[in-house]
Short mmCIF file of C-alpha atoms in Angstrom, two decimals:
data_model
loop_
_atom_site.label_atom_id
_atom_site.label_comp_id
_atom_site.label_asym_id
_atom_site.label_seq_id
_atom_site.Cartn_x
_atom_site.Cartn_y
_atom_site.Cartn_z
CA MET A 379 68.59 101.39 90.87
CA THR A 380 71.72 102.05 92.86
CA LYS A 381 73.43 98.88 94.02
CA ILE A 382 76.16 98.22 96.55
CA LYS A 383 77.71 95.62 94.27
CA ASN A 384 79.49 96.96 91.21
CA THR A 385 79.54 94.18 88.60
CA THR A 386 82.48 95.55 86.57
CA ASN A 387 84.67 95.79 89.66
CA ILE A 388 83.63 92.37 90.94
CA ASP A 389 84.63 90.77 87.60
CA SER A 390 88.11 92.28 88.03
CA TYR A 391 88.35 91.04 91.61
CA ASN A 392 87.28 87.56 90.55
CA ASP A 393 90.19 87.57 88.08
CA LEU A 394 92.54 88.80 90.81
CA TYR A 395 91.35 86.06 93.17
CA SER A 396 91.62 83.30 90.53
CA THR A 397 94.88 82.37 92.27
CA MET A 398 95.95 83.33 95.78
CA GLU A 399 99.37 84.58 94.68
CA HIS A 400 98.67 88.07 96.06
CA ASP A 401 97.82 86.73 99.51
CA HIS A 402 98.88 88.90 102.43
CA GLU A 403 100.86 87.56 105.37
CA TYR A 404 100.23 90.32 107.92
CA PRO A 405 97.37 92.62 108.92
CA ASN A 406 97.20 96.28 107.89
CA ILE A 407 99.48 98.17 110.32
CA ASN A 408 96.99 101.02 110.54
CA LEU A 409 94.26 98.66 111.68
CA VAL A 410 96.66 97.23 114.26
CA ARG A 411 97.02 100.76 115.67
CA LEU A 412 93.38 101.75 115.28
CA GLU A 413 92.21 98.64 117.10
CA LYS A 414 94.00 100.07 120.16
CA TRP A 415 93.23 103.72 119.49
CA HIS A 416 89.66 103.65 118.13
CA LEU A 417 87.84 100.33 118.58
CA LYS A 418 89.38 99.77 122.02
CA SER A 419 86.89 97.15 123.28
CA PRO A 420 86.48 93.59 121.98
CA GLY A 421 83.03 92.69 120.67
CA PHE A 422 81.27 91.44 117.54
CA VAL A 423 82.84 93.00 114.44
CA LEU A 424 81.73 93.10 110.83
CA ASP A 425 84.78 93.08 108.52
CA HIS A 426 83.06 93.97 105.27
CA GLY A 427 85.44 93.21 102.42
CA CYS A 428 87.83 91.16 104.54
CA GLY A 429 90.18 90.42 101.62
CA TYR A 430 92.78 87.81 102.47
CA GLY A 431 91.56 87.64 106.05
CA GLU A 432 94.64 88.86 107.92
CA ASN A 433 92.78 91.73 109.60
CA LEU A 434 90.03 89.31 110.62
CA ILE A 435 92.58 86.89 112.09
CA PHE A 436 94.35 89.75 113.89
CA LEU A 437 91.08 90.89 115.49
CA THR A 438 90.25 87.37 116.67
CA LYS A 439 93.66 87.25 118.38
CA LYS A 440 92.71 90.48 120.16
CA GLY A 441 89.55 88.82 121.49
CA TYR A 442 86.99 90.04 118.95
CA LYS A 443 84.43 87.81 117.29
CA VAL A 444 84.54 88.62 113.60
CA HIS A 445 82.11 88.19 110.72
CA GLY A 446 83.93 88.51 107.40
CA VAL A 447 82.19 89.22 104.10
CA GLU A 448 83.75 88.83 100.66
CA ILE A 449 82.58 88.62 97.04
CA ASN A 450 84.47 85.55 95.83
CA LYS A 451 83.70 81.97 96.82
CA GLU A 452 87.29 80.70 96.39
CA LEU A 453 88.56 83.52 98.57
CA ILE A 454 86.10 82.59 101.33
CA LYS A 455 87.42 79.00 101.24
CA TRP A 456 90.99 80.31 101.33
CA ILE A 457 90.36 82.53 104.39
CA ASP A 458 88.61 79.65 106.13
CA LEU A 459 91.65 77.44 105.47
CA LYS A 460 94.01 80.12 106.82
CA CYS A 461 91.87 80.53 109.95
CA ARG A 462 92.05 76.79 110.60
CA ILE A 463 95.82 76.64 109.97
CA LYS A 464 96.32 79.60 112.31
CA GLN A 465 94.09 77.89 114.88
CA VAL A 466 91.42 80.57 115.14
CA PRO A 467 88.63 78.99 117.26
CA SER A 468 85.66 78.25 115.00
CA ASN A 469 83.25 80.11 117.29
CA GLN A 470 85.28 83.31 116.92
CA TYR A 471 84.78 83.86 113.20
CA SER A 472 82.24 83.38 110.47
CA LEU A 473 82.42 84.04 106.74
CA GLU A 474 79.78 85.02 104.24
CA LEU A 475 79.66 85.46 100.47
CA ALA A 476 78.14 88.89 99.76
CA ALA A 477 74.85 88.06 98.11
CA SER A 478 72.31 90.83 98.02
CA ASP A 479 72.72 93.63 95.51
CA ASN A 480 71.62 96.46 97.74
CA LYS A 481 71.50 95.26 101.32
CA ILE A 482 73.82 93.92 103.96
CA ALA A 483 72.30 90.64 105.14
CA GLN A 484 72.28 91.28 108.89
CA ASP A 485 69.57 92.87 111.05
CA ASP A 486 69.77 96.43 112.37
CA GLU A 487 72.24 96.98 115.22
CA THR A 488 73.88 93.55 115.00
CA PHE A 489 77.54 94.57 115.40
CA ASP A 490 79.57 96.33 118.09
CA HIS A 491 82.01 97.56 115.47
CA VAL A 492 82.23 97.72 111.68
CA ILE A 493 85.37 97.92 109.57
CA SER A 494 85.58 98.30 105.82
CA LEU A 495 89.08 98.81 104.44
CA GLY A 496 89.66 99.56 100.78
CA VAL A 497 86.11 98.77 99.71
CA LEU A 498 84.33 102.12 99.47
CA GLU A 499 86.13 103.28 96.30
CA MET A 500 84.98 100.09 94.58
CA LEU A 501 81.33 101.06 94.96
CA GLY A 502 81.98 103.07 91.81
CA ASP A 503 80.10 106.29 92.49
CA LYS A 504 78.93 108.53 95.30
CA ALA A 505 75.31 107.30 95.26
CA ALA A 506 76.37 103.69 95.72
CA ALA A 507 78.99 104.67 98.32
CA THR A 508 76.35 106.56 100.30
CA LEU A 509 73.96 103.62 100.18
CA TYR A 510 76.78 101.32 101.32
CA ILE A 511 77.68 103.57 104.27
CA ASN A 512 74.00 103.72 105.25
CA GLU A 513 73.88 99.93 105.28
CA LEU A 514 77.07 99.63 107.37
CA THR A 515 75.64 102.18 109.81
CA ARG A 516 72.32 100.36 109.98
CA VAL A 517 73.90 97.11 111.20
CA LEU A 518 76.09 98.93 113.76
CA LYS A 519 74.90 99.30 117.36
CA PRO A 520 74.56 102.79 118.87
CA GLY A 521 77.87 103.71 120.48
CA GLY A 522 79.65 101.31 118.11
CA LYS A 523 82.83 102.28 116.28
CA MET A 524 83.40 102.20 112.56
CA ILE A 525 86.62 102.43 110.52
CA ILE A 526 86.29 103.12 106.79
CA SER A 527 89.34 103.54 104.57
CA THR A 528 89.26 104.59 100.95
CA LEU A 529 91.61 105.86 98.24
CA HIS A 530 92.90 109.44 98.51
CA PRO A 531 93.00 111.51 95.28
CA GLU A 532 96.84 111.47 95.44
CA ASN A 533 96.97 107.63 95.43
CA SER A 534 98.82 106.45 92.32
CA PHE A 535 95.86 104.25 91.50
CA VAL A 536 93.70 107.37 91.17
CA VAL A 537 96.41 109.34 89.38
CA GLN A 538 96.53 106.55 86.76
CA SER A 539 92.74 106.64 86.39
CA LYS A 540 90.59 108.81 84.17
CA LYS A 541 88.17 111.23 85.76
CA ILE A 542 84.79 110.62 84.17
CA ALA A 543 82.56 112.71 86.43
CA GLU A 544 82.69 114.60 89.74
CA GLU A 545 84.30 112.18 92.28
CA LYS A 546 84.09 109.32 89.77
CA PHE A 547 87.11 107.75 88.07
CA SER A 548 87.73 104.88 85.68
CA PHE A 549 90.83 102.66 85.92
CA SER A 550 91.93 100.33 83.18
CA GLY A 551 95.23 98.47 83.27
CA LYS A 552 97.47 96.54 85.61
CA GLU A 553 97.96 97.26 89.28
CA MET A 554 101.57 97.54 90.54
CA ASP A 555 103.16 94.08 90.63
CA LYS A 556 100.03 92.27 89.44
CA GLU A 557 99.71 90.77 85.97
CA VAL A 558 95.93 90.68 85.83
CA GLN A 559 94.25 93.19 83.50
CA LEU A 560 91.82 95.17 85.65
CA GLN A 561 88.85 97.39 84.94
CA TYR A 562 87.48 99.47 87.81
CA GLU A 563 85.01 102.26 88.34
CA LEU A 564 86.01 104.25 91.40
CA TYR A 565 84.33 106.63 93.82
CA ILE A 566 87.03 109.07 94.98
CA PRO A 567 86.02 111.85 97.41
CA LYS A 568 87.61 115.11 96.29
CA ASP A 569 88.71 116.01 99.84
CA ALA A 570 88.27 115.04 103.50
CA ASN A 571 85.30 117.36 103.92
CA SER A 572 83.42 115.79 101.03
CA PHE A 573 84.24 112.31 102.38
CA SER A 574 82.92 113.21 105.85
CA LYS A 575 79.60 114.26 104.28
CA ILE A 576 78.66 110.84 102.96
CA PHE A 577 78.07 109.64 106.53
CA PRO A 578 74.48 109.87 107.78
CA LYS A 579 73.41 112.09 110.70
CA SER A 580 73.47 109.12 113.08
CA CYS A 581 77.26 108.98 112.65
CA LYS A 582 79.66 111.17 114.60
CA VAL A 583 82.73 111.65 112.41
CA ASP A 584 85.49 111.59 115.03
CA GLU A 585 88.19 112.17 112.46
CA ILE A 586 89.09 111.87 108.80
CA GLY A 587 92.68 110.69 109.09
CA SER A 588 95.04 109.37 106.46
CA TRP A 589 97.97 107.08 105.87
CA ASN A 590 100.52 107.09 103.15
CA ASN A 591 103.52 105.34 101.67
CA VAL A 592 105.52 106.97 98.88
CA TYR A 593 108.34 104.88 97.43
CA CYS A 594 109.26 102.54 94.58
CA ASN A 595 106.89 104.30 92.14
CA VAL A 596 103.79 103.89 94.29
CA ASN A 597 101.78 106.38 96.31
CA GLY A 598 99.52 104.46 98.68
CA LYS A 599 97.64 107.33 100.28
CA HIS A 600 94.27 106.49 101.87
CA TYR A 601 91.73 108.40 103.88
CA CYS A 602 90.47 106.69 107.00
CA ALA A 603 87.20 107.78 108.59
CA LEU A 604 86.90 107.07 112.31
CA ILE A 605 83.22 107.03 113.26
CA THR A 606 81.13 106.56 116.39
CA LYS A 607 77.43 105.82 115.92
CA LYS A 608 75.28 108.10 118.08
CA MET B 514 135.81 110.00 119.54
CA GLY B 515 132.07 109.61 120.25
CA LYS B 516 130.57 106.26 121.11
CA LEU B 517 127.75 104.82 119.04
CA THR B 518 125.02 105.00 121.68
CA ASP B 519 123.14 107.65 123.66
CA ASP B 520 122.92 106.69 127.36
CA LEU B 521 119.65 108.54 128.04
CA THR B 522 117.88 106.83 125.13
CA VAL B 523 119.47 103.43 125.77
CA ASN B 524 118.14 103.52 129.36
CA ALA B 525 114.67 104.67 128.21
CA TYR B 526 114.44 101.77 125.76
CA LYS B 527 115.82 99.22 128.24
CA MET B 528 113.06 100.28 130.63
CA ALA B 529 110.45 100.02 127.86
CA TYR B 530 111.64 96.52 126.91
CA SER B 531 111.60 95.43 130.57
CA GLN B 532 107.89 96.43 130.64
CA GLY B 533 107.16 94.06 127.77
CA TYR B 534 107.18 96.68 125.00
CA ASP B 535 106.76 94.54 121.87
CA HIS B 536 105.24 94.26 118.39
CA SER B 537 103.63 91.18 116.84
CA TYR B 538 104.18 91.96 113.16
CA PRO B 539 106.89 93.44 110.96
CA ASN B 540 106.52 97.02 109.76
CA GLU B 541 104.44 96.75 106.58
CA ASN B 542 106.61 99.35 104.86
CA ILE B 543 109.65 97.14 105.45
CA VAL B 544 107.68 94.18 104.07
CA ARG B 545 106.99 96.15 100.89
CA LEU B 546 110.49 97.61 100.65
CA GLU B 547 112.09 94.19 101.06
CA ALA B 548 110.09 92.98 98.05
CA SER B 549 110.56 96.13 95.96
CA TYR B 550 114.09 97.19 96.87
CA LEU B 551 116.27 94.85 98.92
CA ARG B 552 115.39 91.52 97.35
CA ASP B 553 117.91 91.51 94.51
CA SER B 554 120.75 91.95 97.01
CA LYS B 555 119.52 89.15 99.23
CA GLY B 556 122.39 87.59 101.18
CA VAL B 557 124.16 88.37 104.43
CA CYS B 558 122.16 91.19 106.00
CA LEU B 559 122.54 93.30 109.14
CA ASP B 560 119.45 94.60 110.94
CA TYR B 561 120.87 97.50 112.92
CA GLY B 562 118.51 98.03 115.88
CA TYR B 563 116.48 94.86 115.35
CA GLY B 564 114.33 95.62 118.43
CA PHE B 565 111.23 93.41 118.50
CA GLY B 566 112.83 91.19 115.85
CA GLU B 567 109.78 91.12 113.60
CA ASN B 568 111.51 92.68 110.59
CA LEU B 569 114.56 90.48 111.15
CA ILE B 570 112.40 87.34 111.29
CA HIS B 571 110.51 88.40 108.15
CA LEU B 572 113.79 88.80 106.25
CA ALA B 573 115.18 85.54 107.68
CA LYS B 574 112.05 83.70 106.50
CA ASN B 575 112.63 85.17 103.06
CA GLY B 576 116.11 83.69 102.81
CA TYR B 577 118.39 86.42 104.14
CA SER B 578 121.26 85.37 106.44
CA MET B 579 120.38 87.74 109.24
CA HIS B 580 122.65 89.39 111.75
CA GLY B 581 121.14 91.70 114.32
CA ILE B 582 122.57 94.20 116.76
CA ASP B 583 120.77 96.14 119.48
CA ILE B 584 121.33 97.63 122.92
CA ASP B 585 119.49 95.25 125.27
CA GLU B 586 120.68 91.71 126.03
CA THR B 587 117.11 90.51 126.83
CA LEU B 588 116.08 91.03 123.19
CA ILE B 589 118.17 88.04 122.10
CA ASP B 590 116.12 85.52 124.11
CA LYS B 591 112.92 87.23 123.09
CA VAL B 592 113.65 86.95 119.37
CA ASN B 593 114.94 83.38 119.65
CA HIS B 594 111.76 82.51 121.55
CA LYS B 595 109.60 84.05 118.82
CA ILE B 596 111.38 81.93 116.21
CA SER B 597 111.06 78.66 118.14
CA SER B 598 107.49 79.20 119.41
CA ARG B 599 106.25 79.93 115.87
CA ASN B 600 107.95 76.79 114.56
CA ILE B 601 109.90 78.78 112.00
CA THR B 602 112.63 76.76 110.31
CA LEU B 603 115.50 78.80 108.94
CA ASP B 604 118.49 77.85 106.82
CA PHE B 605 120.55 80.37 108.75
CA THR B 606 120.05 80.94 112.48
CA PRO B 607 120.14 84.71 113.08
CA GLU B 608 123.27 85.91 114.85
CA LEU B 609 122.26 88.47 117.44
CA THR B 610 124.70 90.74 119.23
CA THR B 611 124.35 93.33 121.98
CA MET B 612 126.20 96.59 121.56
CA ASP B 613 128.82 97.50 124.07
CA GLY B 614 127.84 100.84 125.61
CA SER B 615 131.27 102.32 125.01
CA THR B 616 131.98 101.14 121.49
CA PHE B 617 132.76 103.42 118.60
CA ARG B 618 133.20 100.61 116.09
CA LEU B 619 130.66 98.01 115.02
CA PRO B 620 131.80 94.44 115.79
CA TYR B 621 131.93 93.38 112.13
CA LYS B 622 134.74 93.05 109.62
CA ASP B 623 135.10 95.29 106.57
CA ASN B 624 133.01 94.30 103.52
CA SER B 625 130.86 91.79 105.45
CA PHE B 626 127.29 92.48 104.33
CA ASP B 627 125.30 92.28 101.10
CA CYS B 628 122.65 94.57 102.54
CA LEU B 629 121.74 96.48 105.68
CA LEU B 630 118.40 97.42 107.21
CA SER B 631 117.98 99.96 109.96
CA ASN B 632 114.34 100.76 110.67
CA GLN B 633 113.54 103.67 113.00
CA THR B 634 116.85 103.40 114.82
CA VAL B 635 119.56 105.69 113.43
CA TYR B 636 117.75 108.84 114.64
CA LEU B 637 117.99 107.62 118.23
CA LEU B 638 121.69 108.37 118.04
CA ALA B 639 120.82 111.99 118.69
CA ASP B 640 124.03 113.60 117.58
CA GLU B 641 125.04 114.55 114.06
CA GLY B 642 128.71 113.72 114.57
CA LYS B 643 127.88 110.28 115.98
CA ILE B 644 125.45 109.59 113.13
CA GLN B 645 128.19 110.46 110.63
CA LEU B 646 130.50 108.08 112.46
CA LEU B 647 127.81 105.36 112.38
CA LEU B 648 127.27 105.87 108.63
CA GLU B 649 131.03 105.54 108.13
CA GLU B 650 130.81 102.24 110.02
CA PHE B 651 127.91 101.10 107.82
CA TYR B 652 130.04 102.00 104.80
CA ARG B 653 132.98 100.03 106.15
CA ILE B 654 131.08 96.82 106.88
CA LEU B 655 129.10 96.77 103.61
CA LYS B 656 130.44 95.08 100.51
CA PRO B 657 130.91 97.32 97.47
CA GLY B 658 127.53 97.65 95.74
CA ALA B 659 125.62 96.50 98.86
CA LYS B 660 122.23 98.06 99.46
CA MET B 661 121.18 99.95 102.55
CA LEU B 662 117.62 100.69 103.66
CA ILE B 663 117.37 103.29 106.41
CA THR B 664 114.21 104.84 107.84
CA MET B 665 114.34 107.98 109.97
CA MET B 666 111.79 110.45 111.30
CA GLY B 667 111.03 113.47 109.14
CA GLU B 668 110.06 117.01 109.99
CA GLN B 669 106.31 116.31 109.91
CA ASN B 670 106.54 113.64 112.61
CA TYR B 671 104.56 114.49 115.77
CA ASN B 672 107.74 114.02 117.78
CA CYS B 673 108.92 117.33 116.26
CA PHE B 674 105.74 119.16 117.30
CA GLU B 675 105.63 117.65 120.78
CA GLY B 676 109.31 117.34 121.63
CA GLU B 677 111.61 120.01 122.90
CA TYR B 678 114.12 121.28 120.34
CA LEU B 679 117.66 121.10 121.71
CA GLY B 680 119.37 122.49 118.61
CA ASN B 681 121.36 120.87 115.75
CA ASN B 682 118.29 118.89 114.58
CA VAL B 683 118.04 117.11 117.95
CA TYR B 684 114.82 116.89 119.99
CA GLU B 685 113.99 115.49 123.41
CA TYR B 686 110.57 114.10 124.38
CA ASP B 687 108.94 112.04 127.12
CA ASP B 688 106.35 110.48 124.82
CA LYS B 689 102.99 110.09 126.54
CA SER B 690 100.87 109.92 123.35
CA VAL B 691 98.66 107.00 122.29
CA MET B 692 101.76 105.68 120.56
CA ASN B 693 103.46 104.88 123.79
CA LYS B 694 102.27 102.86 126.78
CA VAL B 695 105.58 102.90 128.65
CA LYS B 696 105.15 103.66 132.34
CA GLY B 697 107.55 106.12 133.96
CA ASP B 698 110.00 108.53 132.42
CA PHE B 699 110.49 107.67 128.75
CA THR B 700 112.51 110.78 127.92
CA HIS B 701 114.65 110.08 124.89
CA ARG B 702 116.38 112.07 122.17
CA TYR B 703 116.29 111.87 118.42
CA TYR B 704 117.75 113.49 115.34
CA ILE B 705 115.31 114.73 112.70
CA LEU B 706 115.83 114.85 108.94
CA HIS B 707 114.27 118.09 107.74
CA SER B 708 114.49 117.80 103.94
CA GLU B 709 115.81 115.80 101.02
CA PRO B 710 118.89 118.05 100.63
CA HIS B 711 119.62 117.30 104.29
CA ILE B 712 119.44 113.57 103.49
CA ASN B 713 121.63 113.96 100.39
CA TRP B 714 124.23 115.72 102.51
CA LEU B 715 124.15 113.22 105.39
CA PHE B 716 124.37 110.18 103.06
CA LYS B 717 126.90 111.80 100.70
CA ASN B 718 129.27 108.81 100.76
CA PHE B 719 126.55 106.50 99.44
CA ASN B 720 124.82 106.45 96.08
CA ILE B 721 121.20 107.32 96.79
CA ASP B 722 118.72 105.31 94.72
CA GLU B 723 115.60 106.95 96.11
CA VAL B 724 114.31 108.95 99.06
CA GLY B 725 110.73 107.91 99.85
CA SER B 726 108.48 108.44 102.83
CA TRP B 727 105.55 107.15 104.79
CA ASP B 728 103.08 108.76 107.15
CA ASN B 729 100.05 107.96 109.27
CA ILE B 730 97.96 110.84 110.50
CA TYR B 731 95.22 110.05 112.98
CA ARG B 732 94.42 110.09 116.71
CA GLY B 733 96.77 112.99 117.40
CA VAL B 734 99.83 111.28 115.97
CA SER B 735 101.67 111.75 112.69
CA GLY B 736 104.24 109.12 111.88
CA HIS B 737 106.19 110.81 109.10
CA HIS B 738 109.39 108.95 108.22
CA TYR B 739 111.82 109.21 105.37
CA VAL B 740 112.90 106.02 103.62
CA ILE B 741 116.47 106.18 102.33
CA MET B 742 117.35 103.59 99.70
CA CYS B 743 121.04 103.76 98.82
CA HIS B 744 124.06 101.62 98.09
CA LYS B 745 127.78 101.63 98.69
CA PRO B 746 129.58 102.56 95.46
CA LYS B 747 131.08 99.60 93.62
#
């Protein structure tokens, strides 16, 4: 059965999160722009795969109420600590450890907006990615906005991976400045058109955009899908 | 001899700053490039065109002795206020200077800096001769071996598609895109780098370590910039 949690990838992330040495200090600059240019109106946001929590904290400062989901218990504690240090009001955020293997815990149409940055590739294959997108769409209200970013085929992470099937790659090694040995299975859409097709009919794909940074031996290219639920 | 400012653009930016034009975070590319490129020449650093001060504060927090220069006096209070209101303690209090509108020399002594950052600023001096003069000034004030990190718009930036081409790689544009919320006439000029050979020619007095780039393409905007990593010969 297709699952939205990929055990191999989660083991690698648990290793990565065994210390918080790779913590981020600032939100993703593209999210900072897309909050103004795509989300536009504060409401209840699901940040699925909220990482080190900086995007979540940024959105609370902009007046959103944010529910963050992550796969590692220590990371959840860490984000909670950061939120308290940065004086995010406790009624403006909540955190949840991703539990279910194939469902997002919330009811249908719970959120005004959904963001998922750098998670989709980690679903490991197209079937799981599709299931995941369906779940994110399910919990989004009609008219709600969604931002999904995922690795572009030109990203150095993909270039260093081995293609094992159509739109499926395997990565084994170390990532950039990190010392942890990682093992990932990756879903990588072959182009923007293929990426746009994993969204269900209830989604209007406003745009498949991208961002990129190419320097110091890294190519950080990502696709970003900007979606409005019909 | 040309002065190191462009009156039209200086006035456009002064107006933007007076309307509260600001950023809350450093540019994430500068955050990465500080860690990957500048860090081993950490020391006395000039942020040429420090603007909102976020990059300058980020470097100051990471142990650089920051000097900043820009064109609007009000920026000094703004940056100092950011530092004090965030309770940031620094070993070296940033020294911020406002450029005289008629100067053709930077107010720093020869061989003063261990490194220099200029993010999204040099192209606003929309004149090739003036940019060459500015790069000569950068050369003069850097110590031998000092690193320089310069970012400038490239030919795939939306400003090139939307702006009016004035010739000699200079464009003029009253930006009304999503990127810009400035009310009123924000007509300004900029100089575009169109290729790596162009960059190699312009920065010929420096040793170029790498020419990188970044881009963001969504919502009708493309933010293509070149990243020039170079150093003054030893």
